[in-house]
Coordinates of C-alpha atoms in Angstrom, one line a residue:
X111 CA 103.2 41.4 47.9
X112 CA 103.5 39.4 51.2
X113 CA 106.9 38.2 52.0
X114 CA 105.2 33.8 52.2
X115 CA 103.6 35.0 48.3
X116 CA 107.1 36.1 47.2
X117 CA 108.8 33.4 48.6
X118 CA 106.5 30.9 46.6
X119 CA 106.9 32.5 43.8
X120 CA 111.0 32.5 43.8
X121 CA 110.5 28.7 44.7
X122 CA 108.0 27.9 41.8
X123 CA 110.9 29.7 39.4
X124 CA 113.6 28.2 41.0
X125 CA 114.2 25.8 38.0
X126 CA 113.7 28.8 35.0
X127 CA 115.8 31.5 37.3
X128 CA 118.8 28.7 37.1
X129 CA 118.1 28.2 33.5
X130 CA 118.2 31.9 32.7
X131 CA 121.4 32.1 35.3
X132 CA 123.1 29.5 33.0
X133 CA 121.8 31.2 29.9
X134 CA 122.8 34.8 31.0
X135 CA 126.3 33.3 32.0
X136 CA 126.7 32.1 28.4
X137 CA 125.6 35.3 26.5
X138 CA 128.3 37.3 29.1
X139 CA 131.7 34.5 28.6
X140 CA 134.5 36.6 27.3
X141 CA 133.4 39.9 29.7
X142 CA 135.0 39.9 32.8
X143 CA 132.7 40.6 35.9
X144 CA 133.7 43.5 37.7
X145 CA 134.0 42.5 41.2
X146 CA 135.9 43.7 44.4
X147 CA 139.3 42.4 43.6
X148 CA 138.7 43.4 39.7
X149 CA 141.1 46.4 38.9
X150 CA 140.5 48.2 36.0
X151 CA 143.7 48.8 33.6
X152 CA 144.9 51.9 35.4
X153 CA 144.5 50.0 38.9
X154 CA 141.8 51.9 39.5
X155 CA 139.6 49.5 41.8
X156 CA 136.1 48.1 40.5
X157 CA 132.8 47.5 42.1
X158 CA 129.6 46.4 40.4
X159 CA 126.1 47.2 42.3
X160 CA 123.0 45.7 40.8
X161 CA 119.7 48.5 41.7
X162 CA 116.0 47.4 41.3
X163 CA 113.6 49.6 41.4
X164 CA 109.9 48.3 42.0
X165 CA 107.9 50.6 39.4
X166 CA 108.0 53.9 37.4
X167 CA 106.7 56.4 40.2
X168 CA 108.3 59.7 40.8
X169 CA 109.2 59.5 44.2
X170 CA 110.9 56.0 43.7
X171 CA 112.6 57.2 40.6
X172 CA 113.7 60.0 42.4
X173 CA 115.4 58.0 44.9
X174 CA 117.2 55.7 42.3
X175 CA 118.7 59.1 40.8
X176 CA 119.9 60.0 43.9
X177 CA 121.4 56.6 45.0
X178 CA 123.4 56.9 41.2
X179 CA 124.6 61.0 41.5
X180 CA 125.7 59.8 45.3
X181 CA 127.9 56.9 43.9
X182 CA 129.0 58.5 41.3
X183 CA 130.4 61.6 43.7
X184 CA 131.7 58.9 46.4
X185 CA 133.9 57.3 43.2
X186 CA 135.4 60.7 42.5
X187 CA 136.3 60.8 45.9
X188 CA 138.1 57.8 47.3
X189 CA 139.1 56.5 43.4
X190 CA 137.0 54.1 42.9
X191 CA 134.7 52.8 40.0
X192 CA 131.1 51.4 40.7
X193 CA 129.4 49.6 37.2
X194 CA 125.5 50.4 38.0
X195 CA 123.3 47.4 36.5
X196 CA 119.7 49.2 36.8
X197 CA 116.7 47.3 36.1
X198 CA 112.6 48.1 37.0
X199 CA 110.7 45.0 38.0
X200 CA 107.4 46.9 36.8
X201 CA 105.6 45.5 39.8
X202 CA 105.8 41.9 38.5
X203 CA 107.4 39.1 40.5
X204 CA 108.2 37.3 37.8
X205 CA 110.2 39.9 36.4
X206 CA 111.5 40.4 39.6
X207 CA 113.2 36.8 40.3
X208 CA 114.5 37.6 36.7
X209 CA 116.5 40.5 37.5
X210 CA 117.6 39.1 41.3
X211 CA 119.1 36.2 39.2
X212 CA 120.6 38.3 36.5
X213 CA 122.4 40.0 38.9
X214 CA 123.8 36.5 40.8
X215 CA 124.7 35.9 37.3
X216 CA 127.0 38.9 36.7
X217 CA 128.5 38.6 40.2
X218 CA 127.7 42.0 41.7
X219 CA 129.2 42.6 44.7
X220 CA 126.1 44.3 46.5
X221 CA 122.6 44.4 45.9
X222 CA 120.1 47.9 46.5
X223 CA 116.4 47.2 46.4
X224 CA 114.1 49.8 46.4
X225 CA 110.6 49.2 48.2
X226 CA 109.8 46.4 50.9
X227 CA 108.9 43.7 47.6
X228 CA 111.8 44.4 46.3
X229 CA 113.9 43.8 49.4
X230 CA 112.3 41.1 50.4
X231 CA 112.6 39.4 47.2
X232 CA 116.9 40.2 47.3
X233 CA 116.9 38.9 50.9
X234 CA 115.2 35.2 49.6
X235 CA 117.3 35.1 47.0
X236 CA 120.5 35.7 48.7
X237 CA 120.0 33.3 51.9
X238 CA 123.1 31.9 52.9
X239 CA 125.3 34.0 50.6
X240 CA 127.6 36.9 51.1
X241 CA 125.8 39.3 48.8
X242 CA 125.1 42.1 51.3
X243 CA 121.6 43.7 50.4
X244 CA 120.8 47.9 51.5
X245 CA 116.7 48.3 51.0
X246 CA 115.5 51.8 50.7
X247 CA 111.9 53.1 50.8
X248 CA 110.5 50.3 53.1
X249 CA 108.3 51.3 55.3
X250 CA 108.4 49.1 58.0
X251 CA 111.2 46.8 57.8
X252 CA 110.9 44.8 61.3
X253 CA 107.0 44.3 60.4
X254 CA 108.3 42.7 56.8
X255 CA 110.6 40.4 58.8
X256 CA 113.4 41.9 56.6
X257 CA 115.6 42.7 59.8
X258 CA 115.3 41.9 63.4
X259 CA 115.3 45.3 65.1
X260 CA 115.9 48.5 63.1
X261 CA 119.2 49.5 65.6
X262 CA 120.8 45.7 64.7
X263 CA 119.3 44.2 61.4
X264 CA 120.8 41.1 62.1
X265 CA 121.8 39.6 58.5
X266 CA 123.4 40.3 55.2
X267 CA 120.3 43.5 54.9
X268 CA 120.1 46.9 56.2
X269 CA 119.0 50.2 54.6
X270 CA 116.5 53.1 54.8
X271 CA 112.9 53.4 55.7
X272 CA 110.6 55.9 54.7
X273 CA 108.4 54.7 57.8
X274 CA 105.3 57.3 57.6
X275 CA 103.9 59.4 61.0
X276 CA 100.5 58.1 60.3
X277 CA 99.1 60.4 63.1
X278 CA 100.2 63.6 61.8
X279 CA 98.3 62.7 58.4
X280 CA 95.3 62.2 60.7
X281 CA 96.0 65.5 62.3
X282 CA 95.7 67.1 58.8
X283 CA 92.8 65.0 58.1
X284 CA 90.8 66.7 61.5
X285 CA 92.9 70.2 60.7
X286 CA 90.8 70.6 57.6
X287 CA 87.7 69.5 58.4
X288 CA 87.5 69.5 62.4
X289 CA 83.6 67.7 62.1
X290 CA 84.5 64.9 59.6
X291 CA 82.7 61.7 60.8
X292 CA 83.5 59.1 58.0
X293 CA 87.1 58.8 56.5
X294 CA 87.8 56.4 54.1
X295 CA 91.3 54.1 54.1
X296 CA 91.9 52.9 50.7
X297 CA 95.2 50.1 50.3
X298 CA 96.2 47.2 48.6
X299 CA 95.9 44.5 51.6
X300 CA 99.3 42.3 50.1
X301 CA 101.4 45.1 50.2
X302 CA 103.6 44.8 54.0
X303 CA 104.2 48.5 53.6
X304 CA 100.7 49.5 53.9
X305 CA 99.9 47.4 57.2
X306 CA 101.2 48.8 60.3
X307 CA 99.8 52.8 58.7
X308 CA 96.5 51.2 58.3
X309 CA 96.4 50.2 61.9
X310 CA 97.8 53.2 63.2
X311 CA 95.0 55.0 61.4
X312 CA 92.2 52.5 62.4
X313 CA 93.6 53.2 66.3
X314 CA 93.5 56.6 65.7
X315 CA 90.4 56.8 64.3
X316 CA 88.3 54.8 66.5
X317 CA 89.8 56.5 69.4
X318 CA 88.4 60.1 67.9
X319 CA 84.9 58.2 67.2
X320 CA 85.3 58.5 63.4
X321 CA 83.5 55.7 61.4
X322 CA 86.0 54.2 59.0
X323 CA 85.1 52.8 56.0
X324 CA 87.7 50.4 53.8
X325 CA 88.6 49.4 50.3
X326 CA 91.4 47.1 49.0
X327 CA 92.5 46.4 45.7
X328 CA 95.3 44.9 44.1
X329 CA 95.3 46.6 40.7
X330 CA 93.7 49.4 38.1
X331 CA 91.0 48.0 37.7
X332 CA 89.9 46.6 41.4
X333 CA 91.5 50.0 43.1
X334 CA 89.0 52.1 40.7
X335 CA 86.3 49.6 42.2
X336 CA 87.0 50.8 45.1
X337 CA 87.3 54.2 44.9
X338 CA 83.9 54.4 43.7
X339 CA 82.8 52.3 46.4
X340 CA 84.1 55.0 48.8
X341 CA 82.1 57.7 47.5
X342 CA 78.9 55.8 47.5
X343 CA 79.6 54.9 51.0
X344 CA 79.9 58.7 51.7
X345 CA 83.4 58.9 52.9
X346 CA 84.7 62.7 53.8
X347 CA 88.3 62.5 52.9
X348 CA 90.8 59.1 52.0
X349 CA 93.4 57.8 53.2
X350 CA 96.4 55.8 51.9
X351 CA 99.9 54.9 53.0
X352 CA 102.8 54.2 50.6
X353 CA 101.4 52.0 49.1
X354 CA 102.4 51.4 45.6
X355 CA 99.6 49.5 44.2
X356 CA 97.4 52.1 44.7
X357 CA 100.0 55.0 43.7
X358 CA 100.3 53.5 40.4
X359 CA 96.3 53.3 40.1
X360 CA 95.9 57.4 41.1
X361 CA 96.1 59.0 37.7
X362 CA 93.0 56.4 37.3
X363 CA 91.0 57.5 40.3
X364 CA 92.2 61.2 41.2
X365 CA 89.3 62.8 39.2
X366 CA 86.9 60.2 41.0
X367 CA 87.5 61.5 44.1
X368 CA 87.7 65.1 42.7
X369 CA 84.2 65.0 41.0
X370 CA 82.9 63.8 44.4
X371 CA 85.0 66.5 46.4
X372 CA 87.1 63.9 48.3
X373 CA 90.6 65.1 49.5
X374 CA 93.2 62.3 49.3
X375 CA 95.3 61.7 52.0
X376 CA 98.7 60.2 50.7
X377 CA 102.2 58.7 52.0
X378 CA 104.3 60.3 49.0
X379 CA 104.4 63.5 47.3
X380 CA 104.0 61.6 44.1
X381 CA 100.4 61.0 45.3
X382 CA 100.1 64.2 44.7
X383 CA 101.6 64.6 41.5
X384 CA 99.3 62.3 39.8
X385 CA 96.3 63.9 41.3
X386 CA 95.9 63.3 45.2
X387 CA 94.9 66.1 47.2
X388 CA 97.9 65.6 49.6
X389 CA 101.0 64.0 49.5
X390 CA 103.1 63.7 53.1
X391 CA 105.9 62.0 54.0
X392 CA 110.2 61.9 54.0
X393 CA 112.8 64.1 51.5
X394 CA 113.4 61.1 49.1
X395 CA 116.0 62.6 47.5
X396 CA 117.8 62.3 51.1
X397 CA 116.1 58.5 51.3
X398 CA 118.5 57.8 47.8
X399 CA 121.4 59.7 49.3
X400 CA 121.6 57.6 52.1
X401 CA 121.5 54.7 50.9
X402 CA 124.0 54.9 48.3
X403 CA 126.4 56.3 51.5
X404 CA 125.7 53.1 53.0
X405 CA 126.2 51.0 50.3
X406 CA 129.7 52.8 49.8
X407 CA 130.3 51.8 53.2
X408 CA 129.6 48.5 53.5
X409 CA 132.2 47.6 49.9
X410 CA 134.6 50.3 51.1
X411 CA 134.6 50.1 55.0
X412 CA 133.7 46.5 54.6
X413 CA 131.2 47.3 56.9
X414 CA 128.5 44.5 58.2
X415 CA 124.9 44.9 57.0
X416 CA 124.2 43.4 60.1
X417 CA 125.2 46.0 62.8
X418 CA 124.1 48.6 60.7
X419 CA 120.9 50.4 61.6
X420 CA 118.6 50.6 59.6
X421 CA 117.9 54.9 59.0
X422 CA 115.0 56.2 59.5
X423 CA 113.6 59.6 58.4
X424 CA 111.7 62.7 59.9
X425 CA 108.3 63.0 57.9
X426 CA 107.6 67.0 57.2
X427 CA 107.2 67.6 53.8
X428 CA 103.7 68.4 52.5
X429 CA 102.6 68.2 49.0
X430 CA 99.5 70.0 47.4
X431 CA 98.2 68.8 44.3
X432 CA 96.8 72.8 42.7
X433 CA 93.7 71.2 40.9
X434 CA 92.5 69.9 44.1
X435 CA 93.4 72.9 46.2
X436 CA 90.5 74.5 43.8
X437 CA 87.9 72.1 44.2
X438 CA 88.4 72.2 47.6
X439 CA 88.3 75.6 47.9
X440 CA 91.5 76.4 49.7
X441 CA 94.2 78.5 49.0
X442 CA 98.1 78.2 50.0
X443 CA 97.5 80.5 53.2
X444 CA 94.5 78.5 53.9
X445 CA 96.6 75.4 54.2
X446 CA 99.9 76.9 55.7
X447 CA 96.8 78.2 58.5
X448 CA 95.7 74.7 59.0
X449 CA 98.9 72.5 58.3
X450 CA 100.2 75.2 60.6
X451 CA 103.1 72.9 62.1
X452 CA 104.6 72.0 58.7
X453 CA 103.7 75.3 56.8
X454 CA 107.4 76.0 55.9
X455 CA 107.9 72.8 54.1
X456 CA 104.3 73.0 52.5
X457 CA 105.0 72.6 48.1
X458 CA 102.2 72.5 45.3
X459 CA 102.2 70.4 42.3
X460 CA 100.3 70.1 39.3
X461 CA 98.5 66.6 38.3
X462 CA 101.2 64.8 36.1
X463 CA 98.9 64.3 33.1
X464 CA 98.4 68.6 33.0
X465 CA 102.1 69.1 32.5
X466 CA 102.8 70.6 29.1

C-alpha cells in the first residue's frame, strides 16, 4: 500500500485507534509496562519491543524468528530482559493501525516493522515522538520516503533492506532461454516495494529489445486474473519483485503458469516454495539477525536511528522450486550450468502444499 493510502487510512481511524488506546489502557491498569527504567525484581533491566509482521509468508516469518533467537542471545549476554509483543497485521491496514496503537498503549520502548507497509505505517504513527522504529525487509527505503539517504536516515527510522539486483534476475531470465522475446512482469502496482524492480526490469528489458507485457493486481482473485492474462498474451517466462500481494496469491497461480510452461521469476525464495519456478534474493535469516542487532543497539548503546545506515544485503541465493524444474525440463546441473555465477548457493524446494 502507498505511503499517501496508509496515511489516510491512519487519519480516518484516528478517532477509533484513540478509543481502542484508552480501552487497551484500561484492560492493562494494575500491570506495569516494562519500559527502559523498569527493573525487574532481581534488578535485572527491562525492555519491551513491539514486532509486526505484514503476513504469514515463509521468508517474512523467517526473519521474525531470527529477530526473536537474536534478542534473546543479546539478553543472555549483556543481562538484560526484552518482553517481545508479536502481532501479524494479515495485510490489512485496519488491523495494522490497531496493533501500532496497541503498542503506544503498552509503552514499548522500540518499535520493529517488517516490510515497507509496515514501516511506513510505524513511522506515521510515531511522528513527533521518541519511539525509535528499525524496518526490516523493505526494499527500497529512500523510494518509500521512509528515510532520506540509506548512509543517514535522518529520523527516529533505520533498518534493513532486502533491496533486490533486478538485473541479475534478468540475466537468469536470458541464461535460460537466450531467444525469449516476450517476458511478462506481474505486481501489485500499490505496493512501494515493487516499483523501483519493475523499472529496472522495464529499462532492462527494452534496452535488450524484449517486448514486455504487464499485469497488476491487488488480491487472489485480481492476481489470478492476471496471471491468466499473461499466458494468453503469450508471455515466455514472469517476472515479480518482492512483492507481497502477489506472494501470498502464488499457491493460487503457480500451477497456471506450470500448465502453460511459464517459469516464474521471483524476489524471495518463498516464491518458490509455494510454487514459483525461481526464487532469488538476500539470506533472510541474516535480514532478522541484523535487525534485532540494531535494535539492541539503539536501547543499549542509545544509539540514534538517525545516523544509522540503513544495511543493505548482497543478493546470491537461488531457489528452485522441484515441480517446476520438471516441467521445464531442467535438471540441478542444468541450472548450476546456466545460473553459473550463483551455482554454489543454488537450493531446491518443494511447492508448500506437496509437503507431507
Amino acid at each position: 500500500m502507498k505511503k499517501t493510502q496508509i496515511t489516510k487510512k491512519l487519519m480516518s481511524l484516528g478517532m477509533a485507534a484513540a478509543m481502542a488506546f484508552a480501552l487497551v489502557g484500561c484492560q492493562k491498569s494494575g500491570t506495569q509496562n516494562a519500559g527502559s527504567d523498569t527493573q525487574a525484581g532481581d534488578g535485572t533491566k527491562e525492555y519491551t519491543i513491539g514486532i509486526c509482521n505484514y503476513v504469514d509468508d515463509a521468508s517474512l516469518n523467517q526473519i521474525v524468528d531470527n529477530i526473536q533467537s537474536e534478542l534473546d542471545v543479546i539478553a543472555e549476554r549483556e543481562g538484560v530482559k526484552f518482553n517481545i509483543k508479536y502481532d501479524n497485521a494479515n495485510a490489512d491496514a485496519n488491523v495494522l493501525s490497531q496493533i501500532i496503537a496497541n503498542f503506544q498503549a503498552d509503552n514499548v520502548d522500540l518499535m520493529i516493522g517488517v516490510t515497507t507497509p509496515v514501516a511506513m505505517a510505524m513511522q506515521g504513527a510515531t511522528e513527533g515522538q521518541d519511539i525509535p522504529v528499525v524496518f526490516s525487509a523493505v526494499s527500497d527505503p529512500v523510494s518509500a520516503g521512509l528515510v532520506a539517504s540509506l548512509d543517514a536516515p535522518g529520523s527516529n527510522i533505520t533498518g534493513t533492506s532486502d533491496m533486490l539486483n533486478t538485473e541479475a534476475i534478468m540475466n537468469m531470465i536470458l541464461a535460460a532461454n537466450p531467444d525469449i522475446s516476450k517476458v511478462g512482469l506481474l505486481y501489485d502496482a500499490g505496493q512501494d516495494s515493487s516499483t523501483t524492480a519493475i523499472n529496472d526490469a522495464k529499462t532492462f528489458l527494452e534496452a535488450k529489445g524484449i517486448e514486455i507485457i504487464e499485469q497488476t493486481g491487488t488480491n487472489v482473485e485480481e492476481v489470478t486474473l492476471a496471471a491468466n492474462a499473461l499466458v494468453s498474451e503469450g508471455a515466455e517466462a514472469v517476472f515479480t519483485p518482492t512483492d507481497n500481494t502477489i506472494m501470498t496469491a502464488e499457491l493460487s497461480i503457480y500451477e497456471i503458469f506450470r500448465e502453460a510452461g511459464i517459469p516464474h521469476y521471483c524476489g524471495a525464495d518463498s516464491f518458490a516454495l509455494n510454487g514459483a519456478f525461481l526464487g532469488f534474493g538476500v539470506n533472510y535469516a541474516n535480514l532478522g539477525i541484523e535487525t534485532a542487532d540494531m535494535a539492541a543497539d539503539i536501547l543499549l548503546k542509545q544509539q540514534d536511528p538517525a545516523s544509522i545506515p540503513v544495511k543493505t544485503f548482497d543478493n546470491g541465493i537461488v531457489t528452485l522450486n522441484e515441480e517446476m524444474m520438471e516441467v521445464m525440463g531442467m535438471t540441478l546441473d542444468d541450472a548450476k550450468e546456466a545460473f553459473g555465477e550463483y551455482a554454489s548457493s543454488i537450493q531446491t524446494i518443494k511447492t508448500a502444499e506437496n509437503f507431507d
